[in-house]
GROMACS .gro file of C-alpha atoms in nm:
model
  123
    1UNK     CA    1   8.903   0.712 -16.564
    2UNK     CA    2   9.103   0.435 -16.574
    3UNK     CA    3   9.469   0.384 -16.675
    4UNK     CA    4   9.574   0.081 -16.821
    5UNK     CA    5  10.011  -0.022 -16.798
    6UNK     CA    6  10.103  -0.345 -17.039
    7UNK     CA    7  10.418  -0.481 -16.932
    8UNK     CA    8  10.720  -0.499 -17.158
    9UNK     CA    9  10.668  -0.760 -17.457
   10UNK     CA   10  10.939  -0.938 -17.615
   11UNK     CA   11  11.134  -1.147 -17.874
   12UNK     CA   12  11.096  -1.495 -17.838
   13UNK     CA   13  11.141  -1.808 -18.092
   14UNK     CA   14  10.912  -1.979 -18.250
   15UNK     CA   15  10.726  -2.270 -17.990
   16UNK     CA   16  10.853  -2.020 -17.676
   17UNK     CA   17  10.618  -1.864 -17.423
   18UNK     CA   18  10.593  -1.550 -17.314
   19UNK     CA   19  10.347  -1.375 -17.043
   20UNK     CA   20  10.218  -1.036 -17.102
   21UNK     CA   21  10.036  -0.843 -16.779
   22UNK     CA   22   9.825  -0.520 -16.770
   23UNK     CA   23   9.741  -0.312 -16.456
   24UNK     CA   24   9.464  -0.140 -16.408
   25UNK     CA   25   9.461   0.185 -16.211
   26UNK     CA   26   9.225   0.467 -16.101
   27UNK     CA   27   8.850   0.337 -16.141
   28UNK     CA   28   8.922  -0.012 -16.230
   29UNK     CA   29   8.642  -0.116 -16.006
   30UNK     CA   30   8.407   0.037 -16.304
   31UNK     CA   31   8.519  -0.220 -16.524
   32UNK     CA   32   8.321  -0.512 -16.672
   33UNK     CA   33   8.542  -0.673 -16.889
   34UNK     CA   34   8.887  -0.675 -17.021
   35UNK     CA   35   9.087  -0.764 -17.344
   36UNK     CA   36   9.382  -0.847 -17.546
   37UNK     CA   37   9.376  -0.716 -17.882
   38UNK     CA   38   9.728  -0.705 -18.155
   39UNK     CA   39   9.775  -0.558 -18.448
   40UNK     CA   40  10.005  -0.660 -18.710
   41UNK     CA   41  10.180  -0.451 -18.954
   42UNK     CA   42   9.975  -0.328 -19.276
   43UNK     CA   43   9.701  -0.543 -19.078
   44UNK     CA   44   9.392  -0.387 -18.901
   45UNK     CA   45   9.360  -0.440 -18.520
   46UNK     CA   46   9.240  -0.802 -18.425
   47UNK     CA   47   9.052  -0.915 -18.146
   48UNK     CA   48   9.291  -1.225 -17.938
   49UNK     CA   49   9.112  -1.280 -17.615
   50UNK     CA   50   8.872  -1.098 -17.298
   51UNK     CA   51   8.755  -1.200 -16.958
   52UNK     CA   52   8.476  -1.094 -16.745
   53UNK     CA   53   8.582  -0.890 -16.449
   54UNK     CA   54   8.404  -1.006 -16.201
   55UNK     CA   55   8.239  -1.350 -16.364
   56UNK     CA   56   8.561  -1.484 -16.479
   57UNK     CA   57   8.465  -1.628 -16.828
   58UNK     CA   58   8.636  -1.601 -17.102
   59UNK     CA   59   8.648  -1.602 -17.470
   60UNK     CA   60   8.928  -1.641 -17.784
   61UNK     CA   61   8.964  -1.601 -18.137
   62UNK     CA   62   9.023  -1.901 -18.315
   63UNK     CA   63   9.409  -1.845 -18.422
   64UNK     CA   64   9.480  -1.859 -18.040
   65UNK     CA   65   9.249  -2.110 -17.864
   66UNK     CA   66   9.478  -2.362 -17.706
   67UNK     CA   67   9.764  -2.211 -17.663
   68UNK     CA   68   9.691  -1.848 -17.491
   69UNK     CA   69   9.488  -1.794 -17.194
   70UNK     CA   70   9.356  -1.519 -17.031
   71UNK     CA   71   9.399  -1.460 -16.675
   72UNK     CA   72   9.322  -1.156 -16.421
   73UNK     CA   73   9.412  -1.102 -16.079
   74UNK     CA   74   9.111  -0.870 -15.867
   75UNK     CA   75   9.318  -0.757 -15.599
   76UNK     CA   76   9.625  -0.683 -15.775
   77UNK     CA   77   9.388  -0.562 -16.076
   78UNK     CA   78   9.568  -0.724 -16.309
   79UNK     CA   79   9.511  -0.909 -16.610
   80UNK     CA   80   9.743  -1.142 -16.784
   81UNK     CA   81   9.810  -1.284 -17.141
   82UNK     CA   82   9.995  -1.632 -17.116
   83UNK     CA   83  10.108  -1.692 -17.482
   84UNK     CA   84  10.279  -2.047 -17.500
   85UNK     CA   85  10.366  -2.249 -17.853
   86UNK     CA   86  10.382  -1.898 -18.026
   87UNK     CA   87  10.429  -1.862 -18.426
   88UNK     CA   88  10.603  -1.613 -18.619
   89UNK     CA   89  10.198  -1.533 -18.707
   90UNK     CA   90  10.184  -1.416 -18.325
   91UNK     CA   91  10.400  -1.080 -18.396
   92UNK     CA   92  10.233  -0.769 -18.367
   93UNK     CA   93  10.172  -0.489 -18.086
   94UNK     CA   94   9.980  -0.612 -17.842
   95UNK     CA   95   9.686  -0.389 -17.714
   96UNK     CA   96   9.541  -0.457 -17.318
   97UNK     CA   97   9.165  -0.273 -17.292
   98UNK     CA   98   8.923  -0.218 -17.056
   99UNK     CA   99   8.517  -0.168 -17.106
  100UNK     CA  100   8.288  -0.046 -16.839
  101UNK     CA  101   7.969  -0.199 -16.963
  102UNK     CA  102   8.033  -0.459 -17.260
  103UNK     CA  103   8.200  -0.777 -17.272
  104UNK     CA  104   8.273  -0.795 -17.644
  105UNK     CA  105   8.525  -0.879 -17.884
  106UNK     CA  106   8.515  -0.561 -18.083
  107UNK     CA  107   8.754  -0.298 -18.008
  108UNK     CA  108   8.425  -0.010 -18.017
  109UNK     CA  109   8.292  -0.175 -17.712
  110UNK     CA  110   8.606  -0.097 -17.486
  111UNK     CA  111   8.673   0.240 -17.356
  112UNK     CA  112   9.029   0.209 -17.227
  113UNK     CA  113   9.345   0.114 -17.376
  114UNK     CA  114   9.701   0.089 -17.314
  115UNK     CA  115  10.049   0.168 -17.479
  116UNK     CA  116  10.072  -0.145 -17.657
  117UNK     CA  117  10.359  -0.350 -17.630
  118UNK     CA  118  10.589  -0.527 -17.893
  119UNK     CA  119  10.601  -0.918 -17.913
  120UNK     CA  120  10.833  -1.082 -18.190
  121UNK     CA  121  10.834  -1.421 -18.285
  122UNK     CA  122  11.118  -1.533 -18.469
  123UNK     CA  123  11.087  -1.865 -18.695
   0.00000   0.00000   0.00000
C-alpha cells in the first residue's frame, strides 16, 4: 500500500503562484507514475498533469501547459505541483495519485489517492 499526504493548498490572487507537494509513503517504490488531478464544483474530476517515476517525463492538459509543472523528488518521494500565473479557472480541490503500472491521464488507471487539498484563486 501506499499512502499519499498533499500539502496544504491555498488562496492566492489571480497571476500568483502557489506550490503544492505530495509524499509518498509505505510502498512508493511500487509506483510507476504519479498525478495531479482537481475537481471543480458541480464539475467532474479533471486530469492537470503526471510524471513518470522513474523516467521523468511528463505530460499536461491543455488549460495548464505553460504555466504548471510537474516535479518529483526520488529520495524524498515527493512530487510537486508548481502552479504560477493562476486564474480564477484554477480553483478546485486538488487530487495527488499514484499508479503502480500505468502512466495515464485517466483517473481509472491510478490506484492511490490523497485527501485533496483546496486552492482558491481570487480574480
Amino acid at each position: 500500500q501506499v499512502q499519499l499526504i498533499e500539502s496544504r493548498g491555498g488562496l492566492v490572487q489571480a497571476g500568483g503562484s502557489l506550490r503544492l507537494s505530495c509524499v509518498a509513503s509505505g510502498r512508493s517504490f511500487s509506483l510507476n507514475a504519479m498525478a495531479w488531478f482537481r475537481q471543480a464544483p458541480g464539475k467532474e474530476r479533471e486530469f492537470v498533469a503526471r510524471i513518470s517515476w522513474t523516467g521523468g517525463s511528463t505530460d499536461y492538459t491543455d488549460s495548464v501547459m505553460g504555466r504548471f509543472t510537474i516535479s518529483r523528488d526520488r529520495v524524498k518521494n515527493t512530487v510537486y505541483l508548481q502552479m504560477n500565473n493562476l486564474k480564477p479557472e484554477d480553483t478546485a480541490v486538488y487530487y495527488c495519485a499514484g499508479a503502480r503500472a500505468y502512466y495515464g491521464s485517466s483517473g481509472f488507471e491510478y490506484d492511490y489517492w490523497g485527501q485533496g487539498t483546496q486552492v482558491t484563486v481570487s480574480s
